[in-house]
Amino acid sequence: MNLDFAQIVPYIPFILNGIKVTLQVTLFSVVLGFLWGSVLALIKISNIRLLKALAVGYTSIFRGTPLILQLTLVYFATPQLTGYNISQFEAAVLTFALNSAAYISETIRAGILAVDKGQWEAAKSLGVPYRKMMTDIIFPQAVKNILPALVNESIALLKESALVSTIGLADLMQNANIVKGTTFRYFEPYLLAGFSYYVMVMLLTWVARVLERRMRRSD
């Protein structure tokens, strides 16, 4: 085997510097995706047919087309359609947030509908307004039930964030690509990038387990 990690040692800090961008894209996308996904979920369980149809159509489009196609369209088509010169980072966050919201909305919708009907009836019998009932009673229980699914979506986003290298954003994957082109070593920089992704995923999984245990204790 022709492996020589010594050649990429000087570039290790440069590769690892991309972790910051990877985490930023993931964090912003998860937060925005959760907020927009929550709105979509509430629309889907509402009685407004037009909005429900639009929300279902939105979900169908973003779940039925490749993420890399969505990213490419947002980055390259936005300037053409709107005249706004969107940055690589903005395109990445916007695309991943919109895509993630489509999946999260279905998860949240299922979580809300899974809450015991007795909770709904008790709140209604006490005269609790719908908005307060959702924010204080139903929604917190739904989120607690779907926490593992939300974590899985976050992990998927973290790994899929490597696609931003296709539009030149200097994330972990893109920096590994640059080192590959500079040193003409393929295995070593990609192995380092792969190990870094693995560590981040394991840390996120551990944090989620700790959070889940604490939420169970609070029951």
PDB file of C-alpha atoms in Angstrom:
ATOM      1  CA  MET A   1       0.000   0.000   0.000  1.00  0.00           C
ATOM      2  CA  ASN A   2       1.318   3.405  -1.008  1.00  0.00           C
ATOM      3  CA  LEU A   3       0.269   5.481   1.987  1.00  0.00           C
ATOM      4  CA  ASP A   4       2.210   8.478   3.247  1.00  0.00           C
ATOM      5  CA  PHE A   5       0.381  10.515   5.856  1.00  0.00           C
ATOM      6  CA  ALA A   6       3.506  12.607   6.429  1.00  0.00           C
ATOM      7  CA  GLN A   7       2.758  14.514   3.240  1.00  0.00           C
ATOM      8  CA  ILE A   8      -0.564  15.828   4.527  1.00  0.00           C
ATOM      9  CA  VAL A   9       0.566  16.626   8.087  1.00  0.00           C
ATOM     10  CA  PRO A  10       1.193  20.319   7.221  1.00  0.00           C
ATOM     11  CA  TYR A  11      -2.336  20.520   5.787  1.00  0.00           C
ATOM     12  CA  ILE A  12      -4.160  18.931   8.725  1.00  0.00           C
ATOM     13  CA  PRO A  13      -5.032  22.282  10.388  1.00  0.00           C
ATOM     14  CA  PHE A  14      -6.365  23.545   7.053  1.00  0.00           C
ATOM     15  CA  ILE A  15      -8.586  20.486   6.600  1.00  0.00           C
ATOM     16  CA  LEU A  16      -9.874  20.600  10.170  1.00  0.00           C
ATOM     17  CA  ASN A  17     -10.601  24.310   9.826  1.00  0.00           C
ATOM     18  CA  GLY A  18     -13.476  23.284   7.578  1.00  0.00           C
ATOM     19  CA  ILE A  19     -15.220  21.703  10.584  1.00  0.00           C
ATOM     20  CA  LYS A  20     -16.293  25.172  11.690  1.00  0.00           C
ATOM     21  CA  VAL A  21     -18.140  25.811   8.423  1.00  0.00           C
ATOM     22  CA  THR A  22     -19.645  22.309   8.462  1.00  0.00           C
ATOM     23  CA  LEU A  23     -21.031  22.813  11.963  1.00  0.00           C
ATOM     24  CA  GLN A  24     -22.309  26.308  11.165  1.00  0.00           C
ATOM     25  CA  VAL A  25     -24.208  25.095   8.107  1.00  0.00           C
ATOM     26  CA  THR A  26     -25.648  22.176  10.087  1.00  0.00           C
ATOM     27  CA  LEU A  27     -26.660  24.259  13.112  1.00  0.00           C
ATOM     28  CA  PHE A  28     -28.373  27.031  11.172  1.00  0.00           C
ATOM     29  CA  SER A  29     -30.085  24.517   8.888  1.00  0.00           C
ATOM     30  CA  VAL A  30     -31.375  22.417  11.790  1.00  0.00           C
ATOM     31  CA  VAL A  31     -32.774  25.426  13.675  1.00  0.00           C
ATOM     32  CA  LEU A  32     -34.392  27.045  10.651  1.00  0.00           C
ATOM     33  CA  GLY A  33     -35.607  23.684   9.356  1.00  0.00           C
ATOM     34  CA  PHE A  34     -37.213  22.897  12.709  1.00  0.00           C
ATOM     35  CA  LEU A  35     -38.979  26.268  12.873  1.00  0.00           C
ATOM     36  CA  TRP A  36     -40.283  26.099   9.306  1.00  0.00           C
ATOM     37  CA  GLY A  37     -41.090  22.405   9.686  1.00  0.00           C
ATOM     38  CA  SER A  38     -43.143  23.182  12.796  1.00  0.00           C
ATOM     39  CA  VAL A  39     -45.168  25.748  10.856  1.00  0.00           C
ATOM     40  CA  LEU A  40     -45.742  23.265   8.042  1.00  0.00           C
ATOM     41  CA  ALA A  41     -46.809  20.583  10.529  1.00  0.00           C
ATOM     42  CA  LEU A  42     -49.372  22.894  12.124  1.00  0.00           C
ATOM     43  CA  ILE A  43     -50.702  23.797   8.688  1.00  0.00           C
ATOM     44  CA  LYS A  44     -51.049  20.114   7.788  1.00  0.00           C
ATOM     45  CA  ILE A  45     -53.213  19.394  10.821  1.00  0.00           C
ATOM     46  CA  SER A  46     -55.317  22.510  10.316  1.00  0.00           C
ATOM     47  CA  ASN A  47     -58.701  22.686   8.596  1.00  0.00           C
ATOM     48  CA  ILE A  48     -57.601  25.186   5.933  1.00  0.00           C
ATOM     49  CA  ARG A  49     -57.667  23.084   2.778  1.00  0.00           C
ATOM     50  CA  LEU A  50     -55.722  25.448   0.522  1.00  0.00           C
ATOM     51  CA  LEU A  51     -52.848  25.814   2.973  1.00  0.00           C
ATOM     52  CA  LYS A  52     -52.848  22.076   3.640  1.00  0.00           C
ATOM     53  CA  ALA A  53     -52.604  21.385  -0.084  1.00  0.00           C
ATOM     54  CA  LEU A  54     -49.724  23.848  -0.442  1.00  0.00           C
ATOM     55  CA  ALA A  55     -47.880  22.324   2.528  1.00  0.00           C
ATOM     56  CA  VAL A  56     -48.334  18.800   1.181  1.00  0.00           C
ATOM     57  CA  GLY A  57     -47.175  19.916  -2.269  1.00  0.00           C
ATOM     58  CA  TYR A  58     -44.130  21.612  -0.768  1.00  0.00           C
ATOM     59  CA  THR A  59     -43.195  18.466   1.120  1.00  0.00           C
ATOM     60  CA  SER A  60     -43.677  16.323  -1.959  1.00  0.00           C
ATOM     61  CA  ILE A  61     -41.371  18.495  -4.069  1.00  0.00           C
ATOM     62  CA  PHE A  62     -38.521  18.686  -1.578  1.00  0.00           C
ATOM     63  CA  ARG A  63     -38.732  15.002  -0.669  1.00  0.00           C
ATOM     64  CA  GLY A  64     -39.058  13.936  -4.297  1.00  0.00           C
ATOM     65  CA  THR A  65     -36.054  15.735  -5.795  1.00  0.00           C
ATOM     66  CA  PRO A  66     -32.309  15.272  -5.111  1.00  0.00           C
ATOM     67  CA  LEU A  67     -30.789  17.561  -2.503  1.00  0.00           C
ATOM     68  CA  ILE A  68     -27.814  18.328  -4.726  1.00  0.00           C
ATOM     69  CA  LEU A  69     -30.218  19.540  -7.441  1.00  0.00           C
ATOM     70  CA  GLN A  70     -31.958  21.818  -4.947  1.00  0.00           C
ATOM     71  CA  LEU A  71     -28.616  23.212  -3.782  1.00  0.00           C
ATOM     72  CA  THR A  72     -27.459  23.844  -7.334  1.00  0.00           C
ATOM     73  CA  LEU A  73     -30.701  25.577  -8.272  1.00  0.00           C
ATOM     74  CA  VAL A  74     -30.685  27.832  -5.209  1.00  0.00           C
ATOM     75  CA  TYR A  75     -27.062  28.864  -5.688  1.00  0.00           C
ATOM     76  CA  PHE A  76     -26.966  29.327  -9.450  1.00  0.00           C
ATOM     77  CA  ALA A  77     -30.589  30.236 -10.228  1.00  0.00           C
ATOM     78  CA  THR A  78     -31.204  32.777  -7.458  1.00  0.00           C
ATOM     79  CA  PRO A  79     -29.016  35.492  -9.069  1.00  0.00           C
ATOM     80  CA  GLN A  80     -30.658  34.838 -12.433  1.00  0.00           C
ATOM     81  CA  LEU A  81     -34.222  34.951 -11.116  1.00  0.00           C
ATOM     82  CA  THR A  82     -33.963  37.672  -8.456  1.00  0.00           C
ATOM     83  CA  GLY A  83     -30.770  39.577  -9.204  1.00  0.00           C
ATOM     84  CA  TYR A  84     -29.514  38.848  -5.699  1.00  0.00           C
ATOM     85  CA  ASN A  85     -25.972  37.487  -5.616  1.00  0.00           C
ATOM     86  CA  ILE A  86     -26.506  34.848  -2.957  1.00  0.00           C
ATOM     87  CA  SER A  87     -23.402  33.685  -1.096  1.00  0.00           C
ATOM     88  CA  GLN A  88     -22.322  30.070  -0.902  1.00  0.00           C
ATOM     89  CA  PHE A  89     -23.073  29.941   2.813  1.00  0.00           C
ATOM     90  CA  GLU A  90     -26.540  31.478   2.409  1.00  0.00           C
ATOM     91  CA  ALA A  91     -27.377  29.076  -0.418  1.00  0.00           C
ATOM     92  CA  ALA A  92     -26.257  26.105   1.655  1.00  0.00           C
ATOM     93  CA  VAL A  93     -28.237  27.069   4.765  1.00  0.00           C
ATOM     94  CA  LEU A  94     -31.343  28.027   2.786  1.00  0.00           C
ATOM     95  CA  THR A  95     -31.346  24.795   0.782  1.00  0.00           C
ATOM     96  CA  PHE A  96     -30.727  22.482   3.725  1.00  0.00           C
ATOM     97  CA  ALA A  97     -33.272  24.302   5.897  1.00  0.00           C
ATOM     98  CA  LEU A  98     -35.989  24.104   3.232  1.00  0.00           C
ATOM     99  CA  ASN A  99     -35.201  20.449   2.545  1.00  0.00           C
ATOM    100  CA  SER A 100     -35.019  19.486   6.207  1.00  0.00           C
ATOM    101  CA  ALA A 101     -38.300  21.251   6.968  1.00  0.00           C
ATOM    102  CA  ALA A 102     -40.097  18.942   4.544  1.00  0.00           C
ATOM    103  CA  TYR A 103     -38.966  15.869   6.494  1.00  0.00           C
ATOM    104  CA  ILE A 104     -39.269  17.441   9.939  1.00  0.00           C
ATOM    105  CA  SER A 105     -42.826  18.609   9.241  1.00  0.00           C
ATOM    106  CA  GLU A 106     -43.953  15.012   8.728  1.00  0.00           C
ATOM    107  CA  THR A 107     -42.167  13.917  11.893  1.00  0.00           C
ATOM    108  CA  ILE A 108     -43.702  16.697  13.965  1.00  0.00           C
ATOM    109  CA  ARG A 109     -47.149  16.130  12.457  1.00  0.00           C
ATOM    110  CA  ALA A 110     -46.983  12.471  13.440  1.00  0.00           C
ATOM    111  CA  GLY A 111     -45.742  13.412  16.908  1.00  0.00           C
ATOM    112  CA  ILE A 112     -48.599  15.853  17.461  1.00  0.00           C
ATOM    113  CA  LEU A 113     -51.233  13.370  16.325  1.00  0.00           C
ATOM    114  CA  ALA A 114     -49.677  10.712  18.578  1.00  0.00           C
ATOM    115  CA  VAL A 115     -50.350  12.755  21.714  1.00  0.00           C
ATOM    116  CA  ASP A 116     -53.162  11.178  23.730  1.00  0.00           C
ATOM    117  CA  LYS A 117     -56.541  12.561  22.672  1.00  0.00           C
ATOM    118  CA  GLY A 118     -57.369  12.942  26.333  1.00  0.00           C
ATOM    119  CA  GLN A 119     -54.870  15.787  26.506  1.00  0.00           C
ATOM    120  CA  TRP A 120     -56.684  17.606  23.708  1.00  0.00           C
ATOM    121  CA  GLU A 121     -60.109  17.036  25.246  1.00  0.00           C
ATOM    122  CA  ALA A 122     -58.977  18.085  28.718  1.00  0.00           C
ATOM    123  CA  ALA A 123     -57.483  21.314  27.406  1.00  0.00           C
ATOM    124  CA  LYS A 124     -60.596  22.099  25.377  1.00  0.00           C
ATOM    125  CA  SER A 125     -62.895  21.365  28.334  1.00  0.00           C
ATOM    126  CA  LEU A 126     -60.878  23.809  30.446  1.00  0.00           C
ATOM    127  CA  GLY A 127     -61.265  26.479  27.800  1.00  0.00           C
ATOM    128  CA  VAL A 128     -57.578  26.678  26.926  1.00  0.00           C
ATOM    129  CA  PRO A 129     -57.119  28.668  23.688  1.00  0.00           C
ATOM    130  CA  TYR A 130     -55.862  26.629  20.723  1.00  0.00           C
ATOM    131  CA  ARG A 131     -52.546  28.492  20.431  1.00  0.00           C
ATOM    132  CA  LYS A 132     -51.766  28.148  24.124  1.00  0.00           C
ATOM    133  CA  MET A 133     -52.838  24.503  24.098  1.00  0.00           C
ATOM    134  CA  MET A 134     -50.436  23.746  21.238  1.00  0.00           C
ATOM    135  CA  THR A 135     -47.456  25.684  22.638  1.00  0.00           C
ATOM    136  CA  ASP A 136     -47.806  24.695  26.307  1.00  0.00           C
ATOM    137  CA  ILE A 137     -49.377  21.222  26.243  1.00  0.00           C
ATOM    138  CA  ILE A 138     -49.379  19.371  22.925  1.00  0.00           C
ATOM    139  CA  PHE A 139     -46.220  20.563  21.188  1.00  0.00           C
ATOM    140  CA  PRO A 140     -43.789  19.937  24.110  1.00  0.00           C
ATOM    141  CA  GLN A 141     -45.076  16.359  24.450  1.00  0.00           C
ATOM    142  CA  ALA A 142     -44.806  15.805  20.701  1.00  0.00           C
ATOM    143  CA  VAL A 143     -41.194  17.034  20.605  1.00  0.00           C
ATOM    144  CA  LYS A 144     -40.279  14.760  23.499  1.00  0.00           C
ATOM    145  CA  ASN A 145     -41.713  11.769  21.647  1.00  0.00           C
ATOM    146  CA  ILE A 146     -39.988  12.539  18.353  1.00  0.00           C
ATOM    147  CA  LEU A 147     -36.604  13.541  19.771  1.00  0.00           C
ATOM    148  CA  PRO A 148     -34.807  10.452  18.351  1.00  0.00           C
ATOM    149  CA  ALA A 149     -36.193  11.212  14.884  1.00  0.00           C
ATOM    150  CA  LEU A 150     -35.078  14.840  15.149  1.00  0.00           C
ATOM    151  CA  VAL A 151     -31.599  13.715  16.136  1.00  0.00           C
ATOM    152  CA  ASN A 152     -31.461  11.372  13.151  1.00  0.00           C
ATOM    153  CA  GLU A 153     -32.423  14.255  10.874  1.00  0.00           C
ATOM    154  CA  SER A 154     -29.679  16.401  12.400  1.00  0.00           C
ATOM    155  CA  ILE A 155     -27.137  13.634  11.835  1.00  0.00           C
ATOM    156  CA  ALA A 156     -28.299  13.237   8.247  1.00  0.00           C
ATOM    157  CA  LEU A 157     -27.905  16.986   7.709  1.00  0.00           C
ATOM    158  CA  LEU A 158     -24.420  16.922   9.171  1.00  0.00           C
ATOM    159  CA  LYS A 159     -23.333  14.248   6.720  1.00  0.00           C
ATOM    160  CA  GLU A 160     -25.197  15.726   3.762  1.00  0.00           C
ATOM    161  CA  SER A 161     -23.524  19.080   4.396  1.00  0.00           C
ATOM    162  CA  ALA A 162     -20.560  17.641   2.483  1.00  0.00           C
ATOM    163  CA  LEU A 163     -22.551  18.473  -0.661  1.00  0.00           C
ATOM    164  CA  VAL A 164     -21.748  22.163  -0.187  1.00  0.00           C
ATOM    165  CA  SER A 165     -18.310  21.387  -1.569  1.00  0.00           C
ATOM    166  CA  THR A 166     -19.994  21.210  -4.987  1.00  0.00           C
ATOM    167  CA  ILE A 167     -20.604  24.986  -4.870  1.00  0.00           C
ATOM    168  CA  GLY A 168     -17.147  25.716  -3.473  1.00  0.00           C
ATOM    169  CA  LEU A 169     -18.002  26.449   0.159  1.00  0.00           C
ATOM    170  CA  ALA A 170     -14.895  25.828   2.262  1.00  0.00           C
ATOM    171  CA  ASP A 171     -16.265  23.119   4.529  1.00  0.00           C
ATOM    172  CA  LEU A 172     -14.490  19.995   5.733  1.00  0.00           C
ATOM    173  CA  MET A 173     -15.022  18.118   2.473  1.00  0.00           C
ATOM    174  CA  GLN A 174     -13.985  21.020   0.252  1.00  0.00           C
ATOM    175  CA  ASN A 175     -10.783  21.570   2.228  1.00  0.00           C
ATOM    176  CA  ALA A 176      -9.972  17.875   1.855  1.00  0.00           C
ATOM    177  CA  ASN A 177     -10.547  18.260  -1.899  1.00  0.00           C
ATOM    178  CA  ILE A 178      -8.128  21.189  -2.016  1.00  0.00           C
ATOM    179  CA  VAL A 179      -5.437  19.223  -0.178  1.00  0.00           C
ATOM    180  CA  LYS A 180      -6.002  16.299  -2.530  1.00  0.00           C
ATOM    181  CA  GLY A 181      -5.421  18.567  -5.515  1.00  0.00           C
ATOM    182  CA  THR A 182      -2.326  20.093  -3.937  1.00  0.00           C
ATOM    183  CA  THR A 183      -0.598  16.911  -2.776  1.00  0.00           C
ATOM    184  CA  PHE A 184      -2.090  14.436  -5.287  1.00  0.00           C
ATOM    185  CA  ARG A 185      -2.844  12.206  -2.289  1.00  0.00           C
ATOM    186  CA  TYR A 186      -6.435  10.980  -2.292  1.00  0.00           C
ATOM    187  CA  PHE A 187      -6.830   8.458   0.505  1.00  0.00           C
ATOM    188  CA  GLU A 188      -5.123  10.375   3.309  1.00  0.00           C
ATOM    189  CA  PRO A 189      -7.093  13.687   3.238  1.00  0.00           C
ATOM    190  CA  TYR A 190     -10.400  11.892   2.651  1.00  0.00           C
ATOM    191  CA  LEU A 191      -9.679   9.482   5.502  1.00  0.00           C
ATOM    192  CA  LEU A 192      -9.057  12.422   7.816  1.00  0.00           C
ATOM    193  CA  ALA A 193     -12.286  14.064   6.673  1.00  0.00           C
ATOM    194  CA  GLY A 194     -14.208  10.824   7.128  1.00  0.00           C
ATOM    195  CA  PHE A 195     -12.823  10.357  10.628  1.00  0.00           C
ATOM    196  CA  SER A 196     -13.789  13.938  11.503  1.00  0.00           C
ATOM    197  CA  TYR A 197     -17.371  13.405  10.313  1.00  0.00           C
ATOM    198  CA  TYR A 198     -17.541  10.181  12.316  1.00  0.00           C
ATOM    199  CA  VAL A 199     -16.375  11.909  15.509  1.00  0.00           C
ATOM    200  CA  MET A 200     -18.924  14.702  15.076  1.00  0.00           C
ATOM    201  CA  VAL A 201     -21.741  12.212  14.508  1.00  0.00           C
ATOM    202  CA  MET A 202     -20.751  10.181  17.576  1.00  0.00           C
ATOM    203  CA  LEU A 203     -20.618  13.323  19.733  1.00  0.00           C
ATOM    204  CA  LEU A 204     -24.032  14.423  18.495  1.00  0.00           C
ATOM    205  CA  THR A 205     -25.444  10.966  19.207  1.00  0.00           C
ATOM    206  CA  TRP A 206     -24.000  11.020  22.736  1.00  0.00           C
ATOM    207  CA  VAL A 207     -25.446  14.468  23.475  1.00  0.00           C
ATOM    208  CA  ALA A 208     -28.836  13.317  22.211  1.00  0.00           C
ATOM    209  CA  ARG A 209     -28.778  10.252  24.468  1.00  0.00           C
ATOM    210  CA  VAL A 210     -27.914  12.374  27.504  1.00  0.00           C
ATOM    211  CA  LEU A 211     -30.719  14.795  26.678  1.00  0.00           C
ATOM    212  CA  GLU A 212     -33.182  11.962  26.153  1.00  0.00           C
ATOM    213  CA  ARG A 213     -32.319  10.392  29.527  1.00  0.00           C
ATOM    214  CA  ARG A 214     -32.828  13.706  31.286  1.00  0.00           C
ATOM    215  CA  MET A 215     -36.183  14.226  29.604  1.00  0.00           C
ATOM    216  CA  ARG A 216     -37.283  10.771  30.712  1.00  0.00           C
ATOM    217  CA  ARG A 217     -36.352  11.556  34.302  1.00  0.00           C
ATOM    218  CA  SER A 218     -38.514  14.682  34.167  1.00  0.00           C
ATOM    219  CA  ASP A 219     -41.605  12.618  33.292  1.00  0.00           C
TER     220      ASP A 219
END
